[in-house]
PDB file of C-alpha atoms in Angstrom:
ATOM      1  CA  MET A1345     -74.216 -12.063  26.324  1.00 72.00           C
ATOM      2  CA  LYS A1346     -70.917 -11.394  28.095  1.00 81.00           C
ATOM      3  CA  ASN A1347     -69.119 -13.581  25.538  1.00 87.00           C
ATOM      4  CA  LEU A1348     -70.604 -11.754  22.545  1.00 92.00           C
ATOM      5  CA  PRO A1349     -67.790  -9.172  22.175  1.00 92.00           C
ATOM      6  CA  ILE A1350     -65.045 -11.793  22.017  1.00 93.00           C
ATOM      7  CA  SER A1351     -67.216 -13.908  19.702  1.00 95.00           C
ATOM      8  CA  LEU A1352     -67.420 -10.959  17.295  1.00 95.00           C
ATOM      9  CA  ILE A1353     -63.652 -10.519  17.461  1.00 95.00           C
ATOM     10  CA  ILE A1354     -63.065 -14.213  16.720  1.00 96.00           C
ATOM     11  CA  PHE A1355     -65.579 -14.021  13.866  1.00 97.00           C
ATOM     12  CA  ARG A1356     -63.592 -11.164  12.293  1.00 96.00           C
ATOM     13  CA  LEU A1357     -60.301 -12.977  12.861  1.00 96.00           C
ATOM     14  CA  LEU A1358     -61.590 -16.057  11.016  1.00 97.00           C
ATOM     15  CA  LEU A1359     -63.291 -13.991   8.329  1.00 97.00           C
ATOM     16  CA  GLY A1360     -59.992 -12.623   7.027  1.00 96.00           C
ATOM     17  CA  PRO A1361     -58.543 -15.990   5.895  1.00 97.00           C
ATOM     18  CA  ILE A1362     -61.991 -17.002   4.597  1.00 97.00           C
ATOM     19  CA  LEU A1363     -61.993 -13.918   2.351  1.00 97.00           C
ATOM     20  CA  ILE A1364     -58.587 -14.920   0.951  1.00 97.00           C
ATOM     21  CA  MET A1365     -59.708 -18.515   0.376  1.00 97.00           C
ATOM     22  CA  LEU A1366     -62.851 -17.386  -1.446  1.00 97.00           C
ATOM     23  CA  THR A1367     -60.855 -14.943  -3.559  1.00 97.00           C
ATOM     24  CA  TYR A1368     -58.421 -17.607  -4.716  1.00 96.00           C
ATOM     25  CA  ASN A1369     -61.178 -20.145  -5.361  1.00 96.00           C
ATOM     26  CA  PHE A1370     -63.685 -17.920  -7.169  1.00 96.00           C
ATOM     27  CA  GLY A1371     -61.854 -14.760  -8.224  1.00 91.00           C
ATOM     28  CA  ASN A1372     -63.903 -12.163 -10.098  1.00 92.00           C
ATOM     29  CA  GLU A1373     -67.075 -14.248  -9.803  1.00 93.00           C
ATOM     30  CA  ILE A1374     -67.426 -13.480  -6.108  1.00 94.00           C
ATOM     31  CA  ARG A1375     -66.561  -9.776  -5.917  1.00 95.00           C
ATOM     32  CA  LYS A1376     -69.989  -8.664  -4.652  1.00 94.00           C
ATOM     33  CA  GLU A1377     -70.114 -11.414  -2.033  1.00 96.00           C
ATOM     34  CA  LEU A1378     -66.680 -10.388  -0.779  1.00 97.00           C
ATOM     35  CA  VAL A1379     -67.948  -6.826  -0.331  1.00 96.00           C
ATOM     36  CA  VAL A1380     -70.857  -8.105   1.786  1.00 96.00           C
ATOM     37  CA  LEU A1381     -68.462 -10.099   3.979  1.00 97.00           C
ATOM     38  CA  ILE A1382     -66.157  -7.096   4.390  1.00 96.00           C
ATOM     39  CA  PHE A1383     -69.130  -5.036   5.587  1.00 95.00           C
ATOM     40  CA  MET A1384     -69.941  -7.809   8.059  1.00 96.00           C
ATOM     41  CA  GLY A1385     -66.364  -7.655   9.326  1.00 95.00           C
ATOM     42  CA  LEU A1386     -66.615  -3.905   9.820  1.00 93.00           C
ATOM     43  CA  LEU A1387     -69.926  -4.219  11.661  1.00 93.00           C
ATOM     44  CA  SER A1388     -68.409  -6.808  13.996  1.00 94.00           C
ATOM     45  CA  ASP A1389     -65.608  -4.320  14.701  1.00 91.00           C
ATOM     46  CA  VAL A1390     -68.071  -1.523  15.429  1.00 88.00           C
ATOM     47  CA  PHE A1391     -70.283  -3.499  17.769  1.00 90.00           C
ATOM     48  CA  ASP A1392     -67.750  -5.583  19.726  1.00 90.00           C
ATOM     49  CA  GLY A1393     -66.464  -2.506  21.556  1.00 85.00           C
ATOM     50  CA  ILE A1394     -69.894  -0.925  22.017  1.00 87.00           C
ATOM     51  CA  ILE A1395     -71.359  -4.141  23.435  1.00 90.00           C
ATOM     52  CA  ALA A1396     -68.342  -4.735  25.688  1.00 88.00           C
ATOM     53  CA  ARG A1397     -68.654  -1.251  27.155  1.00 84.00           C
ATOM     54  CA  ARG A1398     -72.405  -1.652  27.628  1.00 86.00           C
ATOM     55  CA  LEU A1399     -71.886  -4.980  29.416  1.00 87.00           C
ATOM     56  CA  GLY A1400     -68.974  -3.665  31.461  1.00 84.00           C
ATOM     57  CA  THR A1401     -66.668  -6.367  30.076  1.00 83.00           C
ATOM     58  CA  SER A1402     -64.268  -4.086  28.204  1.00 83.00           C
ATOM     59  CA  SER A1403     -60.705  -4.761  29.342  1.00 89.00           C
ATOM     60  CA  GLU A1404     -57.115  -4.238  28.261  1.00 89.00           C
ATOM     61  CA  LYS A1405     -56.862  -7.840  27.059  1.00 91.00           C
ATOM     62  CA  LEU A1406     -60.056  -7.595  25.001  1.00 91.00           C
ATOM     63  CA  ARG A1407     -59.101  -4.246  23.456  1.00 90.00           C
ATOM     64  CA  ARG A1408     -55.614  -5.486  22.547  1.00 93.00           C
ATOM     65  CA  MET A1409     -57.114  -8.581  20.949  1.00 94.00           C
ATOM     66  CA  ASP A1410     -59.565  -6.382  19.046  1.00 93.00           C
ATOM     67  CA  SER A1411     -56.764  -4.123  17.802  1.00 93.00           C
ATOM     68  CA  GLN A1412     -54.577  -6.973  16.536  1.00 94.00           C
ATOM     69  CA  THR A1413     -57.579  -8.675  14.939  1.00 96.00           C
ATOM     70  CA  ASP A1414     -58.302  -5.453  13.052  1.00 95.00           C
ATOM     71  CA  LEU A1415     -54.769  -5.523  11.672  1.00 94.00           C
ATOM     72  CA  VAL A1416     -55.097  -9.144  10.531  1.00 96.00           C
ATOM     73  CA  PHE A1417     -58.536  -8.572   9.002  1.00 97.00           C
ATOM     74  CA  TRP A1418     -57.539  -5.516   6.962  1.00 96.00           C
ATOM     75  CA  LEU A1419     -54.311  -7.153   5.803  1.00 96.00           C
ATOM     76  CA  CYS A1420     -56.392 -10.061   4.522  1.00 97.00           C
ATOM     77  CA  VAL A1421     -58.726  -7.642   2.729  1.00 97.00           C
ATOM     78  CA  ALA A1422     -55.687  -5.908   1.206  1.00 96.00           C
ATOM     79  CA  TRP A1423     -54.409  -9.301   0.039  1.00 97.00           C
ATOM     80  CA  CYS A1424     -57.738  -9.939  -1.689  1.00 97.00           C
ATOM     81  CA  SER A1425     -57.442  -6.543  -3.388  1.00 96.00           C
ATOM     82  CA  TRP A1426     -53.979  -7.490  -4.620  1.00 96.00           C
ATOM     83  CA  VAL A1427     -55.189 -10.800  -6.031  1.00 96.00           C
ATOM     84  CA  LEU A1428     -58.181  -9.236  -7.818  1.00 96.00           C
ATOM     85  CA  ASN A1429     -56.583  -5.941  -8.898  1.00 95.00           C
ATOM     86  CA  PRO A1430     -52.769  -6.212  -9.017  1.00 95.00           C
ATOM     87  CA  GLU A1431     -52.576  -3.335 -11.494  1.00 95.00           C
ATOM     88  CA  ILE A1432     -54.217  -0.941  -8.997  1.00 94.00           C
ATOM     89  CA  ILE A1433     -51.813  -1.916  -6.241  1.00 93.00           C
ATOM     90  CA  ILE A1434     -48.789  -1.506  -8.543  1.00 94.00           C
ATOM     91  CA  GLU A1435     -49.981   1.898  -9.806  1.00 94.00           C
ATOM     92  CA  ASN A1436     -50.438   3.129  -6.237  1.00 94.00           C
ATOM     93  CA  ALA A1437     -47.391   1.435  -4.737  1.00 95.00           C
ATOM     94  CA  VAL A1438     -45.841   4.590  -3.260  1.00 96.00           C
ATOM     95  CA  PRO A1439     -48.786   5.741  -1.062  1.00 95.00           C
ATOM     96  CA  ILE A1440     -49.444   2.132  -0.040  1.00 95.00           C
ATOM     97  CA  ILE A1441     -45.813   1.701   1.058  1.00 96.00           C
ATOM     98  CA  VAL A1442     -45.996   4.998   2.993  1.00 96.00           C
ATOM     99  CA  ILE A1443     -49.068   3.770   4.892  1.00 96.00           C
ATOM    100  CA  PHE A1444     -47.401   0.434   5.686  1.00 95.00           C
ATOM    101  CA  ILE A1445     -44.266   2.204   6.939  1.00 97.00           C
ATOM    102  CA  MET A1446     -46.321   4.522   9.157  1.00 97.00           C
ATOM    103  CA  GLU A1447     -48.261   1.551  10.555  1.00 96.00           C
ATOM    104  CA  ALA A1448     -45.010  -0.257  11.303  1.00 96.00           C
ATOM    105  CA  LEU A1449     -43.598   2.849  13.004  1.00 97.00           C
ATOM    106  CA  THR A1450     -46.528   3.010  15.423  1.00 97.00           C
ATOM    107  CA  TYR A1451     -45.647  -0.519  16.558  1.00 96.00           C
ATOM    108  CA  VAL A1452     -41.911   0.147  16.702  1.00 97.00           C
ATOM    109  CA  PHE A1453     -42.281   3.361  18.731  1.00 97.00           C
ATOM    110  CA  SER A1454     -44.874   1.829  21.042  1.00 97.00           C
ATOM    111  CA  PHE A1455     -42.688  -1.213  21.766  1.00 96.00           C
ATOM    112  CA  LEU A1456     -39.623   0.965  22.302  1.00 96.00           C
ATOM    113  CA  LYS A1457     -41.448   3.288  24.713  1.00 97.00           C
ATOM    114  CA  PHE A1458     -43.917   0.974  26.463  1.00 96.00           C
ATOM    115  CA  GLY A1459     -42.811  -2.580  25.702  1.00 95.00           C
ATOM    116  CA  LYS A1460     -46.134  -3.455  24.062  1.00 94.00           C
ATOM    117  CA  GLU A1461     -48.078  -2.703  20.908  1.00 94.00           C
ATOM    118  CA  THR A1462     -50.215   0.374  20.374  1.00 92.00           C
ATOM    119  CA  CYS A1463     -53.922   0.049  21.181  1.00 92.00           C
ATOM    120  CA  THR A1464     -55.310   3.581  20.956  1.00 92.00           C
ATOM    121  CA  HIS A1465     -58.538   3.014  18.994  1.00 91.00           C
ATOM    122  CA  ALA A1466     -58.292   6.732  18.211  1.00 94.00           C
ATOM    123  CA  LEU A1467     -61.173   8.537  16.530  1.00 94.00           C
ATOM    124  CA  LEU A1468     -59.127   9.482  13.462  1.00 96.00           C
ATOM    125  CA  SER A1469     -58.107   5.841  13.102  1.00 94.00           C
ATOM    126  CA  LYS A1470     -61.764   4.864  13.166  1.00 92.00           C
ATOM    127  CA  LEU A1471     -62.451   7.449  10.469  1.00 95.00           C
ATOM    128  CA  TRP A1472     -59.586   5.995   8.452  1.00 96.00           C
ATOM    129  CA  GLY A1473     -61.212   2.581   8.828  1.00 93.00           C
ATOM    130  CA  ILE A1474     -64.376   3.932   7.189  1.00 94.00           C
ATOM    131  CA  THR A1475     -62.444   5.437   4.265  1.00 96.00           C
ATOM    132  CA  LEU A1476     -60.455   2.205   4.019  1.00 95.00           C
ATOM    133  CA  LEU A1477     -63.712   0.298   3.726  1.00 94.00           C
ATOM    134  CA  LEU A1478     -64.845   2.590   0.900  1.00 95.00           C
ATOM    135  CA  ALA A1479     -61.521   2.149  -0.902  1.00 96.00           C
ATOM    136  CA  PHE A1480     -61.633  -1.641  -0.654  1.00 96.00           C
ATOM    137  CA  VAL A1481     -65.288  -1.751  -1.730  1.00 95.00           C
ATOM    138  CA  GLY A1482     -64.288   0.273  -4.781  1.00 95.00           C
ATOM    139  CA  MET A1483     -61.335  -1.980  -5.604  1.00 95.00           C
ATOM    140  CA  ILE A1484     -62.784  -5.377  -4.758  1.00 95.00           C
ATOM    141  CA  GLY A1485     -66.358  -4.716  -5.822  1.00 93.00           C
ATOM    142  CA  PHE A1486     -65.811  -2.590  -8.913  1.00 92.00           C
ATOM    143  CA  GLY A1487     -62.095  -2.470  -9.753  1.00 92.00           C
ATOM    144  CA  TYR A1488     -62.143   1.270  -8.948  1.00 91.00           C
ATOM    145  CA  SER A1489     -59.347   3.202  -7.244  1.00 89.00           C
ATOM    146  CA  GLY A1490     -60.192   6.882  -7.712  1.00 90.00           C
ATOM    147  CA  PHE A1491     -61.493   9.282  -5.099  1.00 94.00           C
ATOM    148  CA  THR A1492     -62.210   6.658  -2.429  1.00 95.00           C
ATOM    149  CA  PHE A1493     -58.639   5.362  -2.607  1.00 95.00           C
ATOM    150  CA  LEU A1494     -57.242   8.900  -2.357  1.00 95.00           C
ATOM    151  CA  LEU A1495     -59.469   9.577   0.633  1.00 96.00           C
ATOM    152  CA  ALA A1496     -58.194   6.437   2.380  1.00 96.00           C
ATOM    153  CA  VAL A1497     -54.579   7.483   1.789  1.00 96.00           C
ATOM    154  CA  ILE A1498     -55.168  11.005   3.145  1.00 96.00           C
ATOM    155  CA  PHE A1499     -56.962   9.840   6.282  1.00 97.00           C
ATOM    156  CA  GLY A1500     -54.491   6.989   6.680  1.00 97.00           C
ATOM    157  CA  ILE A1501     -51.598   9.450   6.885  1.00 97.00           C
ATOM    158  CA  ILE A1502     -53.499  11.830   9.184  1.00 97.00           C
ATOM    159  CA  GLY A1503     -54.665   8.984  11.429  1.00 97.00           C
ATOM    160  CA  HIS A1504     -51.178   7.525  11.766  1.00 97.00           C
ATOM    161  CA  ILE A1505     -49.684  10.926  12.610  1.00 98.00           C
ATOM    162  CA  ASP A1506     -52.282  11.210  15.371  1.00 98.00           C
ATOM    163  CA  VAL A1507     -51.391   7.762  16.746  1.00 97.00           C
ATOM    164  CA  LEU A1508     -47.667   8.555  16.646  1.00 97.00           C
ATOM    165  CA  LEU A1509     -48.353  11.765  18.590  1.00 98.00           C
ATOM    166  CA  ILE A1510     -50.423   9.803  21.112  1.00 98.00           C
ATOM    167  CA  ILE A1511     -47.520   7.424  21.680  1.00 97.00           C
ATOM    168  CA  LEU A1512     -45.100  10.342  22.011  1.00 97.00           C
ATOM    169  CA  ILE A1513     -47.294  12.280  24.458  1.00 97.00           C
ATOM    170  CA  LEU A1514     -48.602   9.507  26.735  1.00 97.00           C
ATOM    171  CA  PRO A1515     -46.601   9.167  29.954  1.00 95.00           C
ATOM    172  CA  LYS A1516     -47.469   5.453  30.175  1.00 95.00           C
ATOM    173  CA  TRP A1517     -49.176   2.849  27.989  1.00 96.00           C
ATOM    174  CA  THR A1518     -52.932   3.376  27.841  1.00 93.00           C
ATOM    175  CA  PHE A1519     -55.598   1.840  25.638  1.00 92.00           C
ATOM    176  CA  ASP A1520     -58.602   3.596  24.086  1.00 92.00           C
ATOM    177  CA  VAL A1521     -57.188   7.109  23.748  1.00 95.00           C
ATOM    178  CA  PRO A1522     -59.511   9.173  21.497  1.00 95.00           C
ATOM    179  CA  SER A1523     -56.856  11.552  20.104  1.00 96.00           C
ATOM    180  CA  SER A1524     -53.469  13.163  20.652  1.00 97.00           C
ATOM    181  CA  TYR A1525     -55.293  16.011  22.414  1.00 96.00           C
ATOM    182  CA  HIS A1526     -56.745  13.499  24.892  1.00 96.00           C
ATOM    183  CA  ALA A1527     -53.244  12.036  25.334  1.00 96.00           C
ATOM    184  CA  TYR A1528     -52.152  15.548  26.323  1.00 96.00           C
ATOM    185  CA  LEU A1529     -55.001  15.716  28.857  1.00 96.00           C
ATOM    186  CA  ILE A1530     -53.921  12.343  30.277  1.00 96.00           C
ATOM    187  CA  ARG A1531     -50.335  13.564  30.548  1.00 96.00           C
ATOM    188  CA  ARG A1532     -51.497  16.666  32.426  1.00 95.00           C
ATOM    189  CA  GLY A1533     -53.797  14.632  34.674  1.00 94.00           C
ATOM    190  CA  ILE A1534     -56.891  16.433  33.374  1.00 94.00           C
ATOM    191  CA  PRO A1535     -59.992  14.200  33.470  1.00 91.00           C
ATOM    192  CA  PHE A1536     -62.286  13.887  30.462  1.00 89.00           C
ATOM    193  CA  LYS A1537     -65.365  11.866  29.582  1.00 85.00           C
ATOM    194  CA  LYS A1538     -65.183   9.199  26.882  1.00 78.00           C
ATOM    195  CA  ASN A1539     -67.999   8.534  24.439  1.00 73.00           C
ATOM    196  CA  LYS A1540     -69.320   4.989  24.996  1.00 69.00           C
ATOM    197  CA  LEU A1541     -70.002   4.607  21.271  1.00 66.00           C
ATOM    198  CA  PHE A1542     -66.338   5.166  20.327  1.00 67.00           C
ATOM    199  CA  ASN A1543     -64.117   4.567  23.369  1.00 66.00           C
TER     200      ASN A1543
END
């Protein structure tokens, strides 16, 4: 059981390239199957952290691996969206570029301040992940980019602002920080209790 969290992370890491391969090989014929696999990837992301905390095996190394795997997985899903719906990506190029820039800034600022990548697993970022899932299901499954896409953009911007504030406020690099408010508590040395389901 102790190896289950890392097994779920590896599963998600491998799933990303598999999604791209399937998209190129089958295109529109496999849209619904891709959606199922994306849901499986999200579930693996949800449960790897929960299981690790329950087993007492959660560590900096595991959480950093989980965070970078998330990035790879969602980039692969975005690639599939581009292949299947290039017109949607082109029409929404500006908000997509803004999100990519904000994501890059979190890494730049974190490396400049702490010498390593960000690994906050903040609650707003998790919420963004849910809206991102809805947006990709709409695009990949149904060629739709309306309300769900807008929701993902809004929460993407809000979530990245929160992460940037966390990086700015934290006195030293810390993983699993629920929000910028909790970063403030850490800076002030005020203890708080984390929720085992989320952090």
